[in-house]
Amino acid sequence: MVRIARDKRHALLRKRIEEDPFVNDEELAEEFSVSVATIRLDRMALGIPEMRIRIKQKAEAAQPRQKNAGFVGELVECTVGQSAISIMTATEDMVDEAHIVRSQCLYAQANSLAQAVLHLPVAITAVANIKYKQPVTVGDKLVAVAEVIRRRDQKYYVWVKIRKNAKEVFRTKFIIESLE
């Protein structure tokens, strides 16, 4: 490709990212025959965030706000009907007198993640089998992973495992029933 003037490149870059927000800087650099650094400078000049931030913005815009109003933790990844990941940092208001995070806080994170991965309009948690395996304290970063195991009629079987520093601290098996 012949060298393009900066103003024209900026216009083309803006249009290209609007068309495909998931395109990365390396692909853009190759497409415009410039360096990755030039693409990054152009993006900064145009006020266009990097790809991972654009992806996060698209995901947040695609999710209905009302559905997440009662969500515990921060939903970082969700493939509806398959799996989801959330993170939460244990805070002072979650602990008991022994300075250990109460089980209902971990249950709330797990249950809200299980509900989010199914994305059902009306659903109840019919059964929950939980196991609190390791104590969690203030400041611990908790990563919850939900996986939809199976579906039978209107019942969904979801396993959620919560880890702290890659070590499992809480796990639960849910049966969530769709009421529609």
CSV table of C-alpha atoms in Angstrom, one decimal, residues 18-106:
chain,number,residue,atom,x,y,z
A,18,GLU,CA,-16.0,1.5,13.9
A,19,GLU,CA,-16.6,-1.3,11.4
A,20,ASP,CA,-14.7,-3.9,13.4
A,21,PRO,CA,-13.9,-2.9,17.0
A,22,PHE,CA,-12.2,-6.2,17.6
A,23,VAL,CA,-9.3,-5.5,15.2
A,24,ASN,CA,-6.0,-5.3,17.0
A,25,ASP,CA,-3.1,-2.8,16.5
A,26,GLU,CA,-0.9,-5.3,14.7
A,27,GLU,CA,-3.6,-6.0,12.0
A,28,LEU,CA,-4.2,-2.3,11.6
A,29,ALA,CA,-0.4,-1.6,11.2
A,30,GLU,CA,-0.2,-4.2,8.5
A,31,GLU,CA,-3.3,-3.0,6.8
A,32,PHE,CA,-2.1,0.7,6.7
A,33,SER,CA,1.6,-0.2,6.1
A,34,VAL,CA,2.8,1.6,9.2
A,35,SER,CA,4.3,0.6,12.5
A,36,VAL,CA,2.3,-0.6,15.5
A,37,ALA,CA,3.6,2.5,17.4
A,38,THR,CA,2.2,4.7,14.7
A,39,ILE,CA,-1.2,3.1,15.0
A,40,ARG,CA,-1.1,3.5,18.8
A,41,LEU,CA,-0.2,7.2,18.4
A,42,ASP,CA,-3.0,7.6,15.8
A,43,ARG,CA,-5.5,5.9,18.2
A,44,MET,CA,-4.5,8.1,21.1
A,45,ALA,CA,-4.8,11.3,18.9
A,46,LEU,CA,-8.3,10.2,17.9
A,47,GLY,CA,-9.3,9.2,21.4
A,48,ILE,CA,-9.9,5.6,20.5
A,49,PRO,CA,-9.2,3.1,23.3
A,50,GLU,CA,-7.1,0.0,22.9
A,51,MET,CA,-8.8,-3.2,21.7
A,52,ARG,CA,-9.4,-4.9,25.1
A,53,ILE,CA,-11.2,-1.7,26.4
A,54,ARG,CA,-13.3,-1.5,23.2
A,55,ILE,CA,-14.3,-5.1,23.7
A,56,LYS,CA,-15.2,-4.5,27.3
A,57,GLN,CA,-17.3,-1.4,26.3
A,58,LYS,CA,-19.1,-3.5,23.7
A,59,ALA,CA,-19.8,-6.2,26.2
A,60,GLU,CA,-21.1,-3.8,28.8
A,61,ALA,CA,-23.3,-2.1,26.2
A,62,ALA,CA,-24.7,-5.4,25.0
A,63,GLN,CA,-25.8,-6.5,28.5
A,64,PRO,CA,-29.1,-5.2,29.9
A,65,ARG,CA,-28.4,-3.0,33.0
A,66,GLN,CA,-31.5,-4.1,34.9
A,67,LYS,CA,-30.5,-7.8,34.7
A,68,ASN,CA,-27.2,-7.0,36.5
A,69,ALA,CA,-28.6,-4.7,39.1
A,70,GLY,CA,-28.3,-7.4,41.8
A,71,PHE,CA,-25.1,-9.0,40.5
A,72,VAL,CA,-22.4,-9.7,43.2
A,73,GLY,CA,-18.9,-9.2,42.0
A,74,GLU,CA,-17.8,-8.0,38.6
A,75,LEU,CA,-18.7,-10.0,35.5
A,76,VAL,CA,-15.7,-10.2,33.3
A,77,GLU,CA,-16.6,-12.8,30.8
A,78,CYS,CA,-19.9,-14.6,29.9
A,79,THR,CA,-20.8,-17.0,27.2
A,80,VAL,CA,-24.5,-17.4,27.7
A,81,GLY,CA,-25.5,-21.1,28.2
A,82,GLN,CA,-21.9,-22.2,28.6
A,83,SER,CA,-19.6,-20.5,31.0
A,84,ALA,CA,-18.9,-17.2,32.9
A,85,ILE,CA,-16.3,-15.6,35.1
A,86,SER,CA,-16.6,-13.0,37.8
A,87,ILE,CA,-14.2,-11.4,40.2
A,88,MET,CA,-14.7,-10.0,43.6
A,89,THR,CA,-12.4,-8.6,46.3
A,90,ALA,CA,-13.4,-9.4,49.9
A,91,THR,CA,-14.2,-6.3,51.9
A,92,GLU,CA,-14.5,-5.5,55.6
A,93,ASP,CA,-18.3,-5.5,55.5
A,94,MET,CA,-18.3,-9.2,54.4
A,95,VAL,CA,-16.5,-10.6,57.4
A,96,ASP,CA,-17.7,-12.0,60.8
A,97,GLU,CA,-16.2,-11.5,64.2
A,98,ALA,CA,-13.3,-14.0,63.4
A,99,HIS,CA,-12.4,-11.8,60.3
A,100,ILE,CA,-13.5,-14.6,57.9
A,101,VAL,CA,-15.7,-13.8,55.0
A,102,ARG,CA,-19.3,-15.1,55.6
A,103,SER,CA,-20.4,-18.0,53.4
A,104,GLN,CA,-23.5,-16.1,52.3
A,105,CYS,CA,-21.2,-13.6,50.5
A,106,LEU,CA,-19.5,-16.3,48.5
